[in-house]
Amino acid sequence: MRKKVTLITGALGEIGQALIEALTQDISTRILTLDIRDADTTHPAVTHLKGDILDSGLLSRIISEYEVEAIYHLAALLSTRSEFTPEAAHKVNVEGTLKLLHLAADQSEWRGQPVKFIFPSSIAAYGLPDLETKAKYPTVKEHEWNTPGTMYGCNKLYCEMLGGYYSRRYRQLSEEHPVMLDFRCVRFPGLISAFTVPSGGTSDYGPEMLHAAAKGEPYACFVRPDTAIPFMAMPDAITALLQLAAAPRESLSRLVYNVTSFSLSAEQIRQLTLQAFPNTQITFEPHLKRQGIVDTWPIDLDDSAARRDWGWKPEHDAERSFRDYLIPNIARRYRGA
Ligand code: SER
């Protein structure tokens, strides 16, 4: 008999680490983690595999040994990194997702019931043409401005569509089990964790500023002070993934949902950071390319569909995120630095 597992790809990334922490609270969930890096896992419910999602042999070995019930497909190259090597990013972000979707569809057929495929997409799926338009349409709905300017954004938007394609294709193949692949996706804003720092993203100036300040290091922000995009504290991001995964299928009116918590300008993040770490030196040195990317992302997301369909509601607004979660945990982390 194969062991039943929830598979997490890109498990050692920021979202992965926080998700594992949350999922291991429930001892009945056995977790198989996959990442290109080694993990020193000690939790009895977690088995780690070091490997590449593009390795078909490895994916075959996974299904020969495990019955995959759900997949959190988190592996991806983020937006700034993807711009250095767009073709490599396409390989990981698109071909990797295609392989995982295929694996999920196969598993669904074999089990006779749908595998849940949870996919984090991003504000990068949007692309506003210029700052005037960005100011004129500050809050975007899922179907608006789907014209991403980055390789990462294109990859995310297309993979959302692939998820829809595979869901429909398998629905047609089976009358008995109407949805053979249960694809569910959230479009995240920039995420900020108190325990990890991102790498290779373009919303990274938020978390980098805070972590640098807590370490007592000066920080040069790579976007202009007036640059505004939406953000979310990591615990809310994990809640969003888990709530969406748990929602009854019939309550979901769409496959892709915006979720957000608060929108701040880089200057507002600077002010909140200075309140907690007043001696920090935070300056602005906009980087042309990275500024160009963030300028195409919306100021805010309309997440009313998620609120209506599966009861989404972030616990942390900007004030609570900084006061209760970010500042105390980050300060503790670097105490003595
Ligand atoms: N945080 C991501 C990035 O900056 C956006 O999804 O690439």
Coordinates of C-alpha atoms and ligand atoms in Angstrom, one line a residue:
M1 CA 0.0 0.0 0.0
R2 CA 1.2 3.5 -0.8
K3 CA 1.3 6.0 2.0
K4 CA -1.2 8.9 1.7
V5 CA 0.5 12.3 1.7
T6 CA 0.1 16.0 1.1
L7 CA 2.9 17.1 -1.3
I8 CA 4.5 20.5 -0.9
T9 CA 6.9 21.6 -3.6
G10 CA 9.3 24.5 -3.0
A11 CA 8.9 23.5 0.6
L12 CA 11.9 25.4 1.9
G13 CA 10.8 28.7 0.6
E14 CA 9.1 31.3 2.7
I15 CA 5.5 30.1 2.3
G16 CA 6.6 26.5 2.5
Q17 CA 8.3 26.8 5.9
A18 CA 5.3 28.6 7.4
L19 CA 2.8 26.2 5.8
I20 CA 4.7 23.1 7.1
E21 CA 4.6 24.6 10.6
A22 CA 0.8 25.0 10.3
L23 CA 0.1 21.7 8.7
T24 CA 2.1 19.8 11.3
Q25 CA -0.2 21.0 14.0
D26 CA -2.6 18.3 12.7
I27 CA -0.9 15.0 13.3
S28 CA -3.1 13.1 11.0
T29 CA -1.6 14.9 7.9
R30 CA 1.5 13.2 6.5
I31 CA 3.6 15.6 4.5
L32 CA 6.0 14.9 1.7
T33 CA 8.2 18.0 1.0
L34 CA 10.2 18.5 -2.1
D35 CA 12.8 21.2 -2.6
I36 CA 16.1 21.6 -4.5
R37 CA 17.7 22.1 -1.1
D38 CA 18.4 19.7 1.7
A39 CA 16.3 19.9 4.8
D40 CA 17.0 18.9 8.4
T41 CA 13.5 17.7 9.1
T42 CA 12.9 16.2 12.4
H43 CA 9.1 16.2 12.5
P44 CA 7.8 12.6 12.4
A45 CA 5.0 13.5 10.0
V46 CA 7.3 15.1 7.4
T47 CA 9.4 13.3 4.8
H48 CA 11.8 15.4 2.8
L49 CA 13.0 14.7 -0.8
K50 CA 15.8 16.8 -2.3
G51 CA 15.2 17.1 -6.0
D52 CA 13.9 19.1 -8.9
I53 CA 10.3 19.4 -9.9
L54 CA 11.5 19.0 -13.6
D55 CA 12.9 15.6 -12.8
S56 CA 10.3 13.2 -14.3
G57 CA 12.0 10.2 -12.8
L58 CA 11.7 11.7 -9.4
L59 CA 8.0 12.5 -9.9
S60 CA 7.4 8.9 -11.0
R61 CA 9.2 7.6 -8.0
I62 CA 6.9 9.8 -5.8
I63 CA 3.8 8.3 -7.3
S64 CA 5.1 4.7 -7.1
E65 CA 5.6 5.2 -3.3
Y66 CA 3.0 7.7 -2.3
E67 CA -0.7 8.3 -2.8
V68 CA -0.8 12.1 -3.2
E69 CA -4.1 13.5 -1.8
A70 CA -3.3 17.2 -2.1
I71 CA -0.6 19.3 -3.6
Y72 CA 0.6 22.8 -2.5
H73 CA 2.7 23.7 -5.5
L74 CA 4.9 26.5 -4.2
A75 CA 8.1 26.0 -6.2
A76 CA 8.8 29.1 -8.4
L77 CA 11.5 31.6 -9.3
L78 CA 10.2 35.0 -8.2
S79 CA 9.8 38.1 -10.3
T80 CA 13.2 39.9 -10.1
R81 CA 15.2 36.6 -10.3
S82 CA 13.1 35.5 -13.3
E83 CA 14.1 38.7 -15.2
F84 CA 17.8 37.7 -15.1
T85 CA 17.1 34.3 -16.6
P86 CA 13.6 34.4 -18.2
E87 CA 13.9 31.1 -20.1
A88 CA 15.1 29.2 -17.0
A89 CA 12.2 30.8 -15.1
H90 CA 9.7 29.7 -17.7
K91 CA 11.1 26.1 -17.3
V92 CA 10.6 26.0 -13.6
N93 CA 7.5 28.1 -13.3
V94 CA 5.5 26.7 -16.3
E95 CA 7.0 23.3 -17.2
G96 CA 7.3 22.5 -13.6
T97 CA 3.7 23.4 -12.9
L98 CA 2.6 21.4 -16.0
K99 CA 4.3 18.3 -14.7
L100 CA 2.7 18.7 -11.3
L101 CA -0.7 19.3 -12.8
H102 CA -0.3 16.1 -14.9
L103 CA 0.8 14.2 -11.8
A104 CA -2.3 15.5 -9.9
A105 CA -4.6 14.6 -12.8
D106 CA -3.2 11.1 -13.0
Q107 CA -3.5 10.6 -9.3
S108 CA -7.1 11.8 -9.3
E109 CA -8.0 9.3 -12.0
W110 CA -6.3 6.5 -10.2
R111 CA -7.9 7.3 -6.8
G112 CA -11.3 8.0 -8.4
Q113 CA -11.5 11.2 -6.5
P114 CA -10.1 14.6 -7.1
V115 CA -6.6 15.7 -5.9
K116 CA -6.7 19.2 -4.5
F117 CA -4.1 21.4 -6.2
I118 CA -3.5 24.6 -4.3
F119 CA -1.5 27.1 -6.3
P120 CA -0.2 30.5 -5.1
S121 CA -0.4 33.1 -7.9
S122 CA 0.5 36.8 -7.4
I123 CA -0.2 40.5 -8.0
A124 CA 2.4 40.0 -10.7
A125 CA -0.4 38.5 -12.8
Y126 CA -1.5 42.1 -13.3
G127 CA 0.2 44.7 -15.5
L128 CA -0.9 48.3 -15.5
P129 CA 0.6 50.2 -18.4
D130 CA 1.7 53.4 -16.6
L131 CA 1.5 55.3 -13.3
E132 CA -1.5 57.3 -14.4
T133 CA -3.5 54.2 -15.0
K134 CA -2.3 52.7 -11.8
A135 CA -3.5 55.7 -9.9
K136 CA -6.8 55.7 -11.8
Y137 CA -7.6 52.0 -11.1
P138 CA -6.2 51.5 -7.6
T139 CA -8.2 48.4 -6.8
V140 CA -8.3 45.6 -9.3
K141 CA -10.7 42.6 -9.7
E142 CA -9.4 39.2 -10.9
H143 CA -10.3 39.7 -14.5
E144 CA -8.9 43.2 -14.9
W145 CA -5.5 44.2 -16.3
N146 CA -4.4 40.6 -16.9
T147 CA -1.5 42.0 -19.0
P148 CA 1.6 41.1 -16.9
G149 CA 4.9 42.8 -17.7
T150 CA 7.3 40.2 -16.2
M151 CA 8.2 36.7 -17.1
Y152 CA 7.1 35.6 -13.6
G153 CA 3.7 37.4 -14.0
C154 CA 3.2 35.8 -17.4
N155 CA 4.1 32.4 -16.0
K156 CA 1.7 32.7 -13.0
L157 CA -1.2 33.9 -15.2
Y158 CA -0.7 31.1 -17.7
C159 CA -0.4 28.5 -15.0
E160 CA -3.7 29.7 -13.6
M161 CA -5.2 29.0 -17.0
L162 CA -3.5 25.6 -17.2
G163 CA -5.1 24.8 -13.9
G164 CA -8.5 25.7 -15.4
Y165 CA -7.8 23.7 -18.5
Y166 CA -6.9 20.5 -16.6
S167 CA -9.9 20.9 -14.3
R168 CA -12.2 21.1 -17.3
R169 CA -10.5 18.4 -19.4
Y170 CA -10.8 15.8 -16.7
R171 CA -14.4 16.9 -15.9
Q172 CA -15.4 16.0 -19.4
L173 CA -13.6 12.6 -19.2
S174 CA -15.6 11.4 -16.2
E175 CA -19.3 11.7 -15.6
E176 CA -19.1 9.8 -12.3
H177 CA -16.7 12.2 -10.7
P178 CA -17.5 15.6 -12.0
V179 CA -14.3 17.3 -11.1
M180 CA -11.2 15.1 -11.5
L181 CA -8.7 17.8 -10.6
D182 CA -9.6 20.2 -7.9
F183 CA -7.5 23.3 -8.8
R184 CA -7.7 26.3 -6.4
C185 CA -5.6 29.4 -6.6
V186 CA -5.0 32.6 -4.7
R187 CA -3.4 35.7 -6.0
F188 CA -1.2 36.9 -3.2
P189 CA 0.1 40.5 -2.6
G190 CA 3.7 41.0 -1.3
L191 CA 4.2 38.7 1.7
I192 CA 6.0 39.7 4.9
S193 CA 7.3 37.1 7.3
A194 CA 8.9 37.8 10.7
F195 CA 11.0 34.6 10.5
T196 CA 12.3 34.5 7.0
V197 CA 13.4 36.9 4.3
P198 CA 12.4 36.5 0.7
S199 CA 14.9 36.2 -2.2
G200 CA 14.5 37.2 -5.8
G201 CA 11.1 39.0 -5.4
T202 CA 10.3 42.6 -6.2
S203 CA 8.1 43.3 -3.2
D204 CA 11.1 42.3 -1.1
Y205 CA 11.9 45.9 -0.1
G206 CA 9.1 45.7 2.5
P207 CA 10.5 42.7 4.4
E208 CA 14.1 43.7 3.7
M209 CA 13.6 47.1 5.2
L210 CA 12.2 45.7 8.4
H211 CA 14.7 42.9 8.9
A212 CA 17.6 45.3 8.2
A213 CA 16.3 47.8 10.7
A214 CA 16.0 45.1 13.4
K215 CA 19.6 44.0 12.7
G216 CA 20.7 47.6 13.2
E217 CA 21.8 47.8 9.5
P218 CA 21.2 50.8 7.2
Y219 CA 18.8 50.0 4.2
A220 CA 18.6 51.6 0.8
C221 CA 15.1 50.9 -0.6
F222 CA 15.1 50.0 -4.3
V223 CA 11.8 51.8 -5.1
R224 CA 10.6 55.4 -4.7
P225 CA 8.9 56.5 -1.4
D226 CA 5.5 56.9 -3.1
T227 CA 5.5 53.3 -4.5
A228 CA 2.4 51.5 -3.2
I229 CA 1.3 47.9 -3.5
P230 CA -0.7 45.5 -1.3
F231 CA 1.0 43.4 1.4
M232 CA 0.0 40.6 3.8
A233 CA 1.6 39.2 6.9
M234 CA 2.6 35.5 6.5
P235 CA 0.2 34.0 9.0
D236 CA -2.7 35.4 7.0
A237 CA -1.2 34.0 3.8
I238 CA -1.2 30.6 5.4
T239 CA -4.7 31.0 6.6
A240 CA -5.8 31.9 3.1
L241 CA -4.2 28.7 1.6
L242 CA -5.7 26.5 4.3
Q243 CA -9.2 28.1 4.2
L244 CA -9.3 27.9 0.4
A245 CA -8.2 24.2 0.5
A246 CA -10.9 23.4 3.1
A247 CA -13.8 25.3 1.4
P248 CA -16.6 23.1 0.0
R249 CA -16.2 22.8 -3.8
E250 CA -19.8 23.9 -4.4
S251 CA -19.2 27.2 -2.6
L252 CA -16.4 28.2 -5.0
S253 CA -17.6 30.2 -7.9
R254 CA -14.2 30.6 -9.5
L255 CA -10.8 29.0 -9.6
V256 CA -8.7 32.1 -9.0
Y257 CA -9.2 34.4 -6.0
N258 CA -7.5 37.7 -5.0
V259 CA -6.6 37.9 -1.4
T260 CA -5.1 40.9 0.4
S261 CA -4.7 42.6 3.8
F262 CA -3.4 46.2 3.5
S263 CA -1.8 48.6 1.0
L264 CA 1.1 50.8 2.0
S265 CA 3.6 53.0 0.2
A266 CA 7.3 52.4 0.7
E267 CA 7.4 55.7 2.8
Q268 CA 4.6 54.4 5.0
I269 CA 6.6 51.1 5.6
R270 CA 9.6 53.3 6.4
Q271 CA 7.6 55.3 9.0
L272 CA 6.2 52.1 10.6
T273 CA 9.8 50.6 10.7
L274 CA 11.2 53.8 12.2
Q275 CA 8.6 53.9 14.9
A276 CA 9.9 50.5 16.1
F277 CA 13.6 51.0 15.3
P278 CA 14.1 54.8 15.4
N279 CA 17.9 54.7 15.0
T280 CA 17.8 53.1 11.6
Q281 CA 19.0 54.8 8.4
I282 CA 16.5 54.1 5.6
T283 CA 17.2 55.9 2.3
F284 CA 15.7 55.5 -1.2
E285 CA 17.8 54.5 -4.2
P286 CA 15.3 53.4 -6.8
H287 CA 16.5 50.6 -9.1
L288 CA 15.3 51.3 -12.6
K289 CA 14.2 47.8 -13.5
R290 CA 12.7 46.8 -10.2
Q291 CA 10.9 50.1 -9.9
G292 CA 9.5 49.5 -13.4
I293 CA 8.1 46.1 -12.3
V294 CA 6.4 47.4 -9.1
D295 CA 5.0 50.4 -11.1
T296 CA 2.9 47.9 -13.1
W297 CA 1.5 46.2 -10.0
P298 CA -1.8 47.5 -8.6
I299 CA -2.1 49.5 -5.5
D300 CA -4.8 47.2 -4.1
L301 CA -6.7 44.1 -4.8
D302 CA -10.5 43.6 -4.7
D303 CA -10.8 40.3 -2.7
S304 CA -14.6 40.4 -2.3
A305 CA -15.1 37.1 -4.2
A306 CA -12.9 35.3 -1.6
R307 CA -14.7 37.0 1.2
R308 CA -18.1 36.0 -0.2
D309 CA -17.3 32.4 -1.3
W310 CA -15.1 31.0 1.4
G311 CA -15.2 33.6 4.2
W312 CA -11.8 35.1 3.7
K313 CA -10.9 37.8 6.1
P314 CA -7.3 38.7 7.1
E315 CA -6.7 38.9 10.8
H316 CA -3.9 41.4 10.5
D317 CA -4.4 44.9 9.1
A318 CA -1.3 47.1 8.7
E319 CA -1.3 48.2 12.4
R320 CA -1.8 44.7 13.8
S321 CA 0.7 43.2 11.4
F322 CA 3.5 45.5 12.6
R323 CA 2.5 45.8 16.2
D324 CA 1.5 42.2 17.1
Y325 CA 3.3 40.0 14.6
L326 CA 6.2 41.6 12.7
I327 CA 7.9 44.0 15.2
P328 CA 8.0 41.8 18.3
N329 CA 9.0 38.6 16.4
I330 CA 11.7 40.3 14.2
A331 CA 13.1 42.2 17.2
R332 CA 13.3 38.9 19.2
R333 CA 15.0 37.2 16.2
Y334 CA 17.8 39.7 15.9
R335 CA 18.1 40.6 19.6
G336 CA 21.8 41.2 20.3
A337 CA 22.6 41.8 16.7
Ligands
SER1 N1 6.5 38.7 -4.0 C1 6.6 38.3 -5.3 C2 7.7 38.9 -6.0 O1 8.0 40.0 -5.7 C3 5.3 38.6 -6.0 O2 4.5 37.6 -6.0 O3 8.1 38.4 -7.0

